[in-house]
CSV table of C-alpha atoms in Angstrom, one decimal:
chain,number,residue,atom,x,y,z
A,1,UNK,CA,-57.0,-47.7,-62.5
A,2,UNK,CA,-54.1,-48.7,-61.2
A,3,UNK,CA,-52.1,-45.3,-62.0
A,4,UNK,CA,-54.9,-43.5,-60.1
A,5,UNK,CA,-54.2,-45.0,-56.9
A,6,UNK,CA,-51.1,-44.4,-56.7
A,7,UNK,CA,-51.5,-40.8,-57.9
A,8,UNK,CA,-53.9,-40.5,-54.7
A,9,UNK,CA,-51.7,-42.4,-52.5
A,10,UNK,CA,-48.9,-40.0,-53.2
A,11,UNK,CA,-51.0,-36.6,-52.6
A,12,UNK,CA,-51.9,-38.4,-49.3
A,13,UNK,CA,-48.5,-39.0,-48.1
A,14,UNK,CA,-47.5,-35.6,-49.7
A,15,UNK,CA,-50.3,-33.8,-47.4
A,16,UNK,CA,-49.4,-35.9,-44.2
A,17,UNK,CA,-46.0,-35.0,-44.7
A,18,UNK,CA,-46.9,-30.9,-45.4
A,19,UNK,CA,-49.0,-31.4,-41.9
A,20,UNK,CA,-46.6,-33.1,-40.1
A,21,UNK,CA,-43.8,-30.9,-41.3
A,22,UNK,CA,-46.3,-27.6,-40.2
A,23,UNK,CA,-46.9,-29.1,-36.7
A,24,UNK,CA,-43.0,-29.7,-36.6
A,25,UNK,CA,-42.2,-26.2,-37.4
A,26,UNK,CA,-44.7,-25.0,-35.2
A,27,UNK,CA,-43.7,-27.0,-31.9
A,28,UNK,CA,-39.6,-25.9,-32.9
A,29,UNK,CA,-40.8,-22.2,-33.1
A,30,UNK,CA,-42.5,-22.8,-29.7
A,31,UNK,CA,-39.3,-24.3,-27.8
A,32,UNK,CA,-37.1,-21.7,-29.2
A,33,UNK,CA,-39.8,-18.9,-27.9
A,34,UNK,CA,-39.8,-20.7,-24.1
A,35,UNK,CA,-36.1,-20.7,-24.5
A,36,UNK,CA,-36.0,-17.0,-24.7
A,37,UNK,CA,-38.4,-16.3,-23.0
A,38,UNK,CA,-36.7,-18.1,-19.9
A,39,UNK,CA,-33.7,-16.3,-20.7
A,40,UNK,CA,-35.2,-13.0,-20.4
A,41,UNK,CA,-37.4,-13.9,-16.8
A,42,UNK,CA,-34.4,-15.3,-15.7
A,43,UNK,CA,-32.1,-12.1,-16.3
A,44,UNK,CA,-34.9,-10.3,-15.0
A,45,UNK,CA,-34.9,-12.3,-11.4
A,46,UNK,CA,-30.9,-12.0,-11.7
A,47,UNK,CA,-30.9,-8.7,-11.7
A,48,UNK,CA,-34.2,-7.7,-9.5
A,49,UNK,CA,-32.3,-10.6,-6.8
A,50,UNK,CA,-28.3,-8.4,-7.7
A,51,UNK,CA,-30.3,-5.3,-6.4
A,52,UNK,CA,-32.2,-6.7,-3.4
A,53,UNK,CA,-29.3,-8.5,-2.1
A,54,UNK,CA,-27.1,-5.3,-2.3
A,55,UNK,CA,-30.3,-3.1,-0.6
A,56,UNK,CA,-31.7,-5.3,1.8
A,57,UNK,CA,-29.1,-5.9,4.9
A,58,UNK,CA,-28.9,-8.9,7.2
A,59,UNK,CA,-30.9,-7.6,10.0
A,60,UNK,CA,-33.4,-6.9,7.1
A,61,UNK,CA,-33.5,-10.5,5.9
A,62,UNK,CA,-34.0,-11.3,9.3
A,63,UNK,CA,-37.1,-8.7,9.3
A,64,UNK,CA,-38.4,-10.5,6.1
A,65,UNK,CA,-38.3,-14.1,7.9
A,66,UNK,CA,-39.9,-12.6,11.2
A,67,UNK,CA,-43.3,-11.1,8.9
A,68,UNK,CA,-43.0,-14.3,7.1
A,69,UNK,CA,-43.2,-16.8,9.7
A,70,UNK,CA,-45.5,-14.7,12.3
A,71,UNK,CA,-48.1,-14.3,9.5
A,72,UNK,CA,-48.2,-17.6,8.3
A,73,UNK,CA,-48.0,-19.0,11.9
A,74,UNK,CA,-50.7,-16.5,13.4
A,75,UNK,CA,-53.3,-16.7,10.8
A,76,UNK,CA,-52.8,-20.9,10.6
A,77,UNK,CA,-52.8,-21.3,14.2
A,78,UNK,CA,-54.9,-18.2,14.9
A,79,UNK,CA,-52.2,-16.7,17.4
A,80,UNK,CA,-53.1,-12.9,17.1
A,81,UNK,CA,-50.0,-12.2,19.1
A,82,UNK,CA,-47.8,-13.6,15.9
A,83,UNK,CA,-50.4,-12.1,12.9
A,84,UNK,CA,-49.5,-8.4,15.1
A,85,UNK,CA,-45.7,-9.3,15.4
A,86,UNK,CA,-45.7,-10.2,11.5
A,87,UNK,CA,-48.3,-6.6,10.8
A,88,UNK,CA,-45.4,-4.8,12.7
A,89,UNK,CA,-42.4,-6.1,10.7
A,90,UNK,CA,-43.7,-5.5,7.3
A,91,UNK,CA,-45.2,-2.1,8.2
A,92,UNK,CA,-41.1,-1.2,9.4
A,93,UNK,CA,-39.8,-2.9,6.1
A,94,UNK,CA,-42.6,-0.4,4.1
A,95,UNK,CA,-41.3,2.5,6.0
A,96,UNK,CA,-37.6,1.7,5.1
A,97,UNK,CA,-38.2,1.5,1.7
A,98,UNK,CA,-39.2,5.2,1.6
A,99,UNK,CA,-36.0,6.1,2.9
A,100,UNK,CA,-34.8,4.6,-0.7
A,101,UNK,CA,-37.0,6.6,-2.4
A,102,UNK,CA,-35.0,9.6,-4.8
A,103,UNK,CA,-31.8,10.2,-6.7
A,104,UNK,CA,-28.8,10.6,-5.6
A,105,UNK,CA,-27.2,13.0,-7.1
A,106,UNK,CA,-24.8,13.8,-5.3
A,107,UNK,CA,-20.5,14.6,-6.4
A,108,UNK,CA,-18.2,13.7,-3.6
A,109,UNK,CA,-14.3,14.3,-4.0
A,110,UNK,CA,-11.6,13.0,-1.5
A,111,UNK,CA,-8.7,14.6,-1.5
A,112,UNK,CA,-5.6,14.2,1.0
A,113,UNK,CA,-3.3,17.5,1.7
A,114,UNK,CA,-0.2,14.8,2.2
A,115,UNK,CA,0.0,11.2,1.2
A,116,UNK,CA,3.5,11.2,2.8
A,117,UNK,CA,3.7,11.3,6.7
A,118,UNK,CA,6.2,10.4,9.3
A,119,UNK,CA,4.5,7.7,11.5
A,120,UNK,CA,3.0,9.4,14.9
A,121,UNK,CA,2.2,12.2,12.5
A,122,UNK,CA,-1.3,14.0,11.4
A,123,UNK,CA,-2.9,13.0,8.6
A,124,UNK,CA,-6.1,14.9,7.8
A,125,UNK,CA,-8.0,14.1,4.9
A,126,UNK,CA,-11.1,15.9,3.2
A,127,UNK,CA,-14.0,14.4,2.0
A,128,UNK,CA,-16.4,17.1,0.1
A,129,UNK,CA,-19.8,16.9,-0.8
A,130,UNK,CA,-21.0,18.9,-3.8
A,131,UNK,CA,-25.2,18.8,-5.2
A,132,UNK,CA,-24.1,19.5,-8.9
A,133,UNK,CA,-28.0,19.9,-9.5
A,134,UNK,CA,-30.7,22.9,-9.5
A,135,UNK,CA,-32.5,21.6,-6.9
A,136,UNK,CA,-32.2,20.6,-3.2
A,137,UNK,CA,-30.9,17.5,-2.2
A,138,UNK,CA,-32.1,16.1,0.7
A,139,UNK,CA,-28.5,15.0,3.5
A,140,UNK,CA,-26.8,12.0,2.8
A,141,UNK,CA,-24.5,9.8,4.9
A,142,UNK,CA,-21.0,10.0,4.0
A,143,UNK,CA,-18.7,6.6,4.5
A,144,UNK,CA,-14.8,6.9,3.7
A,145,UNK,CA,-12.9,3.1,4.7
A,146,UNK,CA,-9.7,4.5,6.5
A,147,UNK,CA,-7.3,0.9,6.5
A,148,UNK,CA,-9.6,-1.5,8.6
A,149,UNK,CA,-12.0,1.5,9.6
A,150,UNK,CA,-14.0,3.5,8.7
A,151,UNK,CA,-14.7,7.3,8.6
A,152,UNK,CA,-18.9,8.2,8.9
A,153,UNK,CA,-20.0,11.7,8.1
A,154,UNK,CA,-23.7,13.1,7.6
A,155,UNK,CA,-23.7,15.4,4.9
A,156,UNK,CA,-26.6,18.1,5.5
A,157,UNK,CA,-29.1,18.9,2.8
A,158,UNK,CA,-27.8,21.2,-0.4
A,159,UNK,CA,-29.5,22.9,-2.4
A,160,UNK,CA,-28.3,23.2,-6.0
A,161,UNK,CA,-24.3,24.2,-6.7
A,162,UNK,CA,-23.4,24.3,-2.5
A,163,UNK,CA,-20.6,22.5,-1.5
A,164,UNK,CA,-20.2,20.4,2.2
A,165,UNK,CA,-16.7,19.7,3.7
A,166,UNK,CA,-15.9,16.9,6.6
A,167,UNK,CA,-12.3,16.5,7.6
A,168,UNK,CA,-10.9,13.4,9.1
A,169,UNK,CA,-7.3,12.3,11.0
A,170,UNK,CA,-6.0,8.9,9.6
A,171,UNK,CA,-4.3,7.2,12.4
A,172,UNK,CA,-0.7,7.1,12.1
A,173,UNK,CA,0.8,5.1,15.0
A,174,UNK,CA,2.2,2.8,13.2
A,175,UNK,CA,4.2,2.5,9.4
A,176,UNK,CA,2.4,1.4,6.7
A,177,UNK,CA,0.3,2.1,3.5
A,178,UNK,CA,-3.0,2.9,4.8
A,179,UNK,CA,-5.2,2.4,1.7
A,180,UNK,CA,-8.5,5.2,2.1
A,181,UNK,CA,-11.2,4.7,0.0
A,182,UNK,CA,-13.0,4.4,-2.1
A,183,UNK,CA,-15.9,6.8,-0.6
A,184,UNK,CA,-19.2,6.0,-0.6
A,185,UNK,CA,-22.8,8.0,-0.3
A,186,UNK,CA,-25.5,5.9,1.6
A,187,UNK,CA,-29.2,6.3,2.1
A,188,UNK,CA,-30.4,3.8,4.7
A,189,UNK,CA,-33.5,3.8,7.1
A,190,UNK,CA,-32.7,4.8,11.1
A,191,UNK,CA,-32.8,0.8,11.7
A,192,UNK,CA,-30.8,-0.3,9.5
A,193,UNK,CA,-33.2,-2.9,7.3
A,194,UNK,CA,-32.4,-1.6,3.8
A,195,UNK,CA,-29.2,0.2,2.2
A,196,UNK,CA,-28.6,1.9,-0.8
A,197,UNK,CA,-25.1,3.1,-1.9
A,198,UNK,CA,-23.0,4.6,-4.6
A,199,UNK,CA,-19.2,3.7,-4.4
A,200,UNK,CA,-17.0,6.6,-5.8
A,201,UNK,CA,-13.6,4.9,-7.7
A,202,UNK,CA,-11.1,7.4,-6.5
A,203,UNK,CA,-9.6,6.0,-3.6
A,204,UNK,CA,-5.6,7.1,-2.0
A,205,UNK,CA,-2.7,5.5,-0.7
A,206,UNK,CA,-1.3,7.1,2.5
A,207,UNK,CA,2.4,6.2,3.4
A,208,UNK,CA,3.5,6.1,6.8
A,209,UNK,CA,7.4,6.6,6.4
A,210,UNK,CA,9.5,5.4,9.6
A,211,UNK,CA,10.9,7.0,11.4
A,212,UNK,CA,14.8,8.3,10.6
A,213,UNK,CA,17.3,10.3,12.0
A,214,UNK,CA,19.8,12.8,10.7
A,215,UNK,CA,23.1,11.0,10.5
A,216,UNK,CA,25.9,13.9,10.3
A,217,UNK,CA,28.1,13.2,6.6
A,218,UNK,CA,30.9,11.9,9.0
A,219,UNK,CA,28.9,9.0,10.6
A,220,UNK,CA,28.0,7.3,7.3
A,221,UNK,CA,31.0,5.8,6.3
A,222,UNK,CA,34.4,5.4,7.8
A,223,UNK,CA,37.6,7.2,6.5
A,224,UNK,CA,38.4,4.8,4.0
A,225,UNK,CA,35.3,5.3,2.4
A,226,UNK,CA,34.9,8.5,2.4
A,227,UNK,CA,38.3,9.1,0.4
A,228,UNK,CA,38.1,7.0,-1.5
A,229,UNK,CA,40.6,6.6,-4.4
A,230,UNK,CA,41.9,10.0,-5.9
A,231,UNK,CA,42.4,10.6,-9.4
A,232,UNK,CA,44.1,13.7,-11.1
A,233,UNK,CA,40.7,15.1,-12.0
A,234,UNK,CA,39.7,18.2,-10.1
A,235,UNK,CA,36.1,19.2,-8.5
A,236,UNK,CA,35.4,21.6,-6.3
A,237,UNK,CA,33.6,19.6,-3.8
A,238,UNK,CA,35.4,16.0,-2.8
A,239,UNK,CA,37.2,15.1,0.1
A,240,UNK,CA,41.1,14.7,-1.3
A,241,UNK,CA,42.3,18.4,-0.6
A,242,UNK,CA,44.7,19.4,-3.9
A,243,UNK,CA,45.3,23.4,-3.7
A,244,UNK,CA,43.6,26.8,-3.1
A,245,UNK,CA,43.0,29.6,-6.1
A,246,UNK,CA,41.0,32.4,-6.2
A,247,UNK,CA,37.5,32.7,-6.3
A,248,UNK,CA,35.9,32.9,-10.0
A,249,UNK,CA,32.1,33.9,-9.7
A,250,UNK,CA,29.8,30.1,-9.7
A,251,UNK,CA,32.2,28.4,-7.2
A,252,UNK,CA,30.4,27.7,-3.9
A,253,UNK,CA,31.0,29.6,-0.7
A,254,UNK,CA,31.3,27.0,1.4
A,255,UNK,CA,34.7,26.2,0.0
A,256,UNK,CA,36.0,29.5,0.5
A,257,UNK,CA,39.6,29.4,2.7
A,258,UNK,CA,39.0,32.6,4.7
A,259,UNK,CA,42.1,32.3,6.5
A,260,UNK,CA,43.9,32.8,2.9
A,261,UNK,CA,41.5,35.4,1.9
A,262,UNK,CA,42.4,37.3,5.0
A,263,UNK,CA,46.1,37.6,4.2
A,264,UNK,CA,46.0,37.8,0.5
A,265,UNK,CA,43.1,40.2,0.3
A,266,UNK,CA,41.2,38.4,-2.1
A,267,UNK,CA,39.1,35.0,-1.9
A,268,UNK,CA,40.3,31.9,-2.1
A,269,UNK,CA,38.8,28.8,-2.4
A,270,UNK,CA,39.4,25.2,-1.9
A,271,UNK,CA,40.6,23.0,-4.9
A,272,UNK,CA,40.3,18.6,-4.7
A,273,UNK,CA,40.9,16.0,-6.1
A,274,UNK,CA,38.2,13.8,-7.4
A,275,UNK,CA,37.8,10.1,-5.8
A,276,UNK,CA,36.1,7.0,-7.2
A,277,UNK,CA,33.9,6.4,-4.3
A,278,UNK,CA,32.9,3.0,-3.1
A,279,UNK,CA,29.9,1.4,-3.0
A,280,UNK,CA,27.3,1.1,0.1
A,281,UNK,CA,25.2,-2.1,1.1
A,282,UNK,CA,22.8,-1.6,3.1
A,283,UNK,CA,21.1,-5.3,3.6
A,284,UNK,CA,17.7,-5.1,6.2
A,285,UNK,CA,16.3,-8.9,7.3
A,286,UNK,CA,12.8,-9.6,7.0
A,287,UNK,CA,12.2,-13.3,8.4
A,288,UNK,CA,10.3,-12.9,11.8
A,289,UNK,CA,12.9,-15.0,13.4
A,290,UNK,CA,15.7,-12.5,13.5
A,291,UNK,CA,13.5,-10.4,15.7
A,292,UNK,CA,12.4,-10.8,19.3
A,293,UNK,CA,9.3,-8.5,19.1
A,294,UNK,CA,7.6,-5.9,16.7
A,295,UNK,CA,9.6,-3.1,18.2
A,296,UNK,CA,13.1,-4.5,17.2
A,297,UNK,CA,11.8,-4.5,13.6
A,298,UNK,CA,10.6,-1.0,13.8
A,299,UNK,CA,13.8,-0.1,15.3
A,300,UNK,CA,15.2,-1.9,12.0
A,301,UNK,CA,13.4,-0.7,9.5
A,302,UNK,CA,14.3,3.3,10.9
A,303,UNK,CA,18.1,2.4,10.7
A,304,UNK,CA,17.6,1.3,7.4
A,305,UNK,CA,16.4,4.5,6.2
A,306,UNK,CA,18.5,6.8,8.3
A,307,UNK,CA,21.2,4.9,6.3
A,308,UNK,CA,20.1,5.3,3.1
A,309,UNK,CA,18.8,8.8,3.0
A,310,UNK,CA,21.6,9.9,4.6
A,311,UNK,CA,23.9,8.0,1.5
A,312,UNK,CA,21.5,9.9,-1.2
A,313,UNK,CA,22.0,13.6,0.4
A,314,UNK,CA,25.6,12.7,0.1
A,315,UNK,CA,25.4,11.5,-3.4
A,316,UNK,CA,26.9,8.3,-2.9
A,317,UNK,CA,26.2,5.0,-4.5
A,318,UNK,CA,24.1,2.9,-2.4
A,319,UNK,CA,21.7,-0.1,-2.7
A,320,UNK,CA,19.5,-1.1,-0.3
A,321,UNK,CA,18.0,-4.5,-0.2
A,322,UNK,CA,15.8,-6.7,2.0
A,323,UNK,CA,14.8,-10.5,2.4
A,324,UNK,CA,12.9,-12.0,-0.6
A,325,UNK,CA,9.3,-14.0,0.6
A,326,UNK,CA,8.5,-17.6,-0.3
A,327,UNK,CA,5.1,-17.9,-1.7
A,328,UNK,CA,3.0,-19.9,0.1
A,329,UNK,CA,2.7,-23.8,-1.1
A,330,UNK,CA,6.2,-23.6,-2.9
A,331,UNK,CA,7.8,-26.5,-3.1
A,332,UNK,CA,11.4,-24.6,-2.2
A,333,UNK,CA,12.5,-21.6,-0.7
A,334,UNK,CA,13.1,-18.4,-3.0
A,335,UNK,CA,16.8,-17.7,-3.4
A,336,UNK,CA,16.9,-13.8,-4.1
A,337,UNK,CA,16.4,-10.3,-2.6
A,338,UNK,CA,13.9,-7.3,-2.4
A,339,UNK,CA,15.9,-4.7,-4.0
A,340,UNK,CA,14.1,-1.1,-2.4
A,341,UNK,CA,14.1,1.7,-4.2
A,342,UNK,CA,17.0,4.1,-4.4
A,343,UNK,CA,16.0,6.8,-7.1
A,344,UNK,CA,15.4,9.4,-4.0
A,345,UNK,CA,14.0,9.7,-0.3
A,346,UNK,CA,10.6,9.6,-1.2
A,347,UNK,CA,10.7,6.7,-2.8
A,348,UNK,CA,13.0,4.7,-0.2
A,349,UNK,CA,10.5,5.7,2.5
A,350,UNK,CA,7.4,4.6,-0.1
A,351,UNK,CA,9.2,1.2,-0.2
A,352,UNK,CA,10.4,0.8,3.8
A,353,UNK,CA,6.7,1.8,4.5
A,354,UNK,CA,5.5,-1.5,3.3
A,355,UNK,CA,7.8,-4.3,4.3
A,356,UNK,CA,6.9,-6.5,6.9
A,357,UNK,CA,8.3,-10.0,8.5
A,358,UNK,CA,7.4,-13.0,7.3
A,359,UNK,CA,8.1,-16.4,8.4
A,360,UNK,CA,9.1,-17.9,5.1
A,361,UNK,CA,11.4,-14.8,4.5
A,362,UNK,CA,15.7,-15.6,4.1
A,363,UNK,CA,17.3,-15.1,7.4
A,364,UNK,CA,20.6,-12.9,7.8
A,365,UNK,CA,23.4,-15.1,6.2
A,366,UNK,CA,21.5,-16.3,3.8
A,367,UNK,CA,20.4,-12.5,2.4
A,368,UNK,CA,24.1,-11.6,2.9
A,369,UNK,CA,25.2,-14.4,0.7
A,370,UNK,CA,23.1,-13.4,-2.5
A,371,UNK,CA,23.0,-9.5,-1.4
A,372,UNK,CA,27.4,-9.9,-1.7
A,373,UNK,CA,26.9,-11.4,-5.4
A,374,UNK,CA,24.6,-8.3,-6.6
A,375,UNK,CA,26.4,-5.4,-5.5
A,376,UNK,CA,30.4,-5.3,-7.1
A,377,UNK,CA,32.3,-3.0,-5.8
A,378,UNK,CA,31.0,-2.9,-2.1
A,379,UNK,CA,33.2,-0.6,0.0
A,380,UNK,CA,31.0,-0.9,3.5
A,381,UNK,CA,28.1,-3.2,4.0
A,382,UNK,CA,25.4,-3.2,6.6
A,383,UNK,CA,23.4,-5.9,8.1
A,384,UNK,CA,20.6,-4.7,9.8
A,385,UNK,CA,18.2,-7.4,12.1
A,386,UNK,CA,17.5,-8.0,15.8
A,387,UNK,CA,18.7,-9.9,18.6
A,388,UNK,CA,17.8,-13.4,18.3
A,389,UNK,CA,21.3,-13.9,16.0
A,390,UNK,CA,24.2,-15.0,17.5
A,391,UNK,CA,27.7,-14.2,17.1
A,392,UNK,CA,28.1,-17.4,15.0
A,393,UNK,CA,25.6,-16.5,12.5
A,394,UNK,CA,26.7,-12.7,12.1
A,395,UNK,CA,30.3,-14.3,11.3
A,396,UNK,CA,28.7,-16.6,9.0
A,397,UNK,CA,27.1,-13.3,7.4
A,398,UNK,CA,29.7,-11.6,7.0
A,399,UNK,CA,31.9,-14.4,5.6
A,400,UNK,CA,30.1,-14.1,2.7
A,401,UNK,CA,31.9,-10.5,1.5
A,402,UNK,CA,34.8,-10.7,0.1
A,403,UNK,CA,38.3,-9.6,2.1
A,404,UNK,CA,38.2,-5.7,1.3
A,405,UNK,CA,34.4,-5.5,2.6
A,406,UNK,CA,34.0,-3.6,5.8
A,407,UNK,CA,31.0,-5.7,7.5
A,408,UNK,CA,29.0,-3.5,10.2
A,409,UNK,CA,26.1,-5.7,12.1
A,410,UNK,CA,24.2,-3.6,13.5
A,411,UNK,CA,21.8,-5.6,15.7
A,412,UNK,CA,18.4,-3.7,17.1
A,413,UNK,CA,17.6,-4.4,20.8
A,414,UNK,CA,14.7,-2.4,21.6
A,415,UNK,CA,15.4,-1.1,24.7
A,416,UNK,CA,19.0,-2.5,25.2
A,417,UNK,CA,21.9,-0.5,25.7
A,418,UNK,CA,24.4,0.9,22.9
A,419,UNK,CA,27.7,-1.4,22.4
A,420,UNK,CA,30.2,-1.9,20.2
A,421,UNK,CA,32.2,-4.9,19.9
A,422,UNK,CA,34.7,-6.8,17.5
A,423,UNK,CA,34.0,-10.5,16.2
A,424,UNK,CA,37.1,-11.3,14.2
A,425,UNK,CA,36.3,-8.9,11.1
A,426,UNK,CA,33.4,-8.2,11.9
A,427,UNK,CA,31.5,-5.0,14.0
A,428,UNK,CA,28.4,-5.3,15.8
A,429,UNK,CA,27.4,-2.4,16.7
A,430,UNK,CA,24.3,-2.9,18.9
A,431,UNK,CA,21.1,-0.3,19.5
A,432,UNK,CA,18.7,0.1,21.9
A,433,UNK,CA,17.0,3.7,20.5
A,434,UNK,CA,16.9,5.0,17.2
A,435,UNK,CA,19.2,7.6,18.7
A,436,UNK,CA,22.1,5.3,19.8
A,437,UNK,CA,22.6,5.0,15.7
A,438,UNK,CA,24.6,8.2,15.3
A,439,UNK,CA,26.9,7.8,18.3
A,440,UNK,CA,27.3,4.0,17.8
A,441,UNK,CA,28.8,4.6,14.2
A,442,UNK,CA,30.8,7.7,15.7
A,443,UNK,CA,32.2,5.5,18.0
A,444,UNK,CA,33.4,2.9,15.5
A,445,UNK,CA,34.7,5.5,13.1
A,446,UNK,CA,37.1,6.8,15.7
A,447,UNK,CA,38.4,3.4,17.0
């Protein structure tokens, strides 16, 4: 008797624990469906809230809000003036969303015929539409950012394989890398309540060069840098004259002696002897307080590249360098240079195109200082800043080249007029106009 009790007591438990076990499974199966469930709605309104928040613009949210509150208000208070305001908005946000309505299809190409101008300059650029499809597309507005503006164009209706072409100028009226791009297609309604674009990837870089003028081979350097130290080793183009011979066919013409080749009858040309030439600095300030005004770092920044392109068409070594930035919240002031680029004139102007002052930037004597340990074998160096430095701080400047080092300060004072003057070592040759650059450094070669 006893044995059968507890043979029913145990299929009892058994059973409660087979129902209880069922109900468990079921209510786990159930959470884990609401779980992904939720996930799914809620990726659902993520996405359905992405796309109305990039269509609907803020003068449409303000629509929505207007037909909101006017309908709830009229029909509560029974003001018929707000039930026809609140009719009226949502009948204007219904006729918007048609303007949405259709693909766009649409293939649009930007293309500039230059990325490299000289600032003041054209710039066109070409933005062109092209309906890739079978069909007719209906227009499209066009919308190209240009630096902080921005290009609009209305793109007629195409029908299928036609092509649309807008130019545009980029304003160039000041140096710089005017980003343009990236272009984008947009269907809107005439109010402006709802938008739809399509932002295109390619986008361009426009450089602004500065401004630089052509420095004659003589006004570069001064005598003893342009002979530099001969050697026994003969070239056909140098500056150390050795001895004429006669012309063999691949020497240049330029070196012919035609006074000799008129009294011995045949050509002769010019033999040299080739010099180690020296080395030329060219060091350009960017802290804001070496400069009075914007127009004395313009002025800079164009004697800075007059210098150095007019060292690269005469193949001579020469680093150019500028003042290295602080970040912001450092805890100490960065110690070291911007070394510009030097491979060729192109790239020289890429680099002057984008430097600009800065507050935190090293100031003169400090940039000469580290500029003098990172360039061995400097023959001439050239400070380039504005006018707020006194003589005292040139000096100081300068000190830091070693005896050997012909130091030329050449201080921009938009406006001012060309000087030259002696501190101890030093010149400071002073500019008022871009201009004044070739006959300051004339003048200082020949005193």
């Amino acid at each position: 008797m006893t044995t059968t009790v507890s043979r029913t007591q145990v299929e009892l438990t058994n059973a409660r624990a087979k129902l209880v076990g069922s109900r468990d499974g079921v209510l786990a199966d159930a959470i884990v469906w609401l779980v992904r469930s939720t996930r799914v709605v809620w990726s659902a309104v993520a996405v359905a809230w992405r796309w109305l928040t990039a269509v609907i613009t803020p003068l449409g949210w303000s629509m929505i809000a207007v037909a909101s509150l006017a309908l709830v208000g009229g029909y509560v208070f029974g003001w018929t003036e707000a039930v026809v305001i609140g009719w009226t908005a949502l009948a204007m946000l219904l006729v918007a969303t048609a303007y949405l309505a259709g693909r766009n299809a649409y293939q649009v190409h930007l293309s500039l015929p230059a990325n490299r101008v000289v600032v003041g300059d054209k710039a066109p650029g070409e933005v062109q539409t092209t309906n890739p499809t079978r069909r007719r597309l209906a227009g499209v507005r066009v919308e190209v950012p240009v630096g902080q503006g921005l290009a609009e164009f209305a793109s007629p209706s195409l029908a299928g394989g036609e092509s649309h072409s807008d130019v545009f100028v980029v304003p160039t009226a000041r140096r710089g890398i005017v980003p343009i791009g990236p272009v984008r297609t947009v269907r809107a309604d005439p109010v402006g309540l709802l938008r739809r674009e399509i932002v295109w990837a390619e986008s361009l870089d426009l450089f602004v060069h500065p401004r630089t003028i052509a420095i004659p081979s003589m006004s570069t350097g001064f005598v003893r840098d342009l002979e530099g130290a001969p050697t026994r080793d003969l070239t056909s183009s140098d500056v150390a004259f050795h001895a004429l011979r006669e012309y063999v066919p691949g020497d240049e013409r330029r070196n012919i002696h035609w006074k000799s080749t008129a009294k011995t009858g045949s050509y002769m040309v010019r033999q040299f002897e080739q010099t180690r030439r020296s080395h030329l600095l060219v060091a350009l300030s960017l802290s804001a307080a070496d400069y009075a005004n914007g127009e004395e770092f313009e002025l800079a920044v164009s004697a800075t590249g007059s210098l150095g392109v007019r060292a690269m068409q005469d193949s001579r070594t020469v680093a150019v360098v500028a003042s290295a930035l602080t970040p912001d919240f450092a805890k100490r002031a960065v110690h070291s240079v911007r070394r510009i680029s030097t491979v060729n004139r192109g790239r020289l102007l890429d680099d002057l195109s984008g430097v600009e002052t800065a507050e935190t930037a090293l100031r003169m004597p400090e940039l000469a200082r580290i500029a003098s340990e990172g360039a061995a074998g400097t023959s001439i160096a050239f400070l380039i800043c504005g006018s707020t430095l006194g003589a005292a701080q040139l000096r100081s400047a300068a000190a830091h080249f070693p005896l050997g080092v012909d130091v030329v300060a050449i201080v921009c004072d938009a406006g001012a007029v060309p000087s030259l003057r002696r501190v101890t070592d030093l010149s400071v040759l002073t500019i008022g106009f871009l201009e004044d650059l070739q006959k300051s450094l004339a003048k200082r070669m020949a005193a």
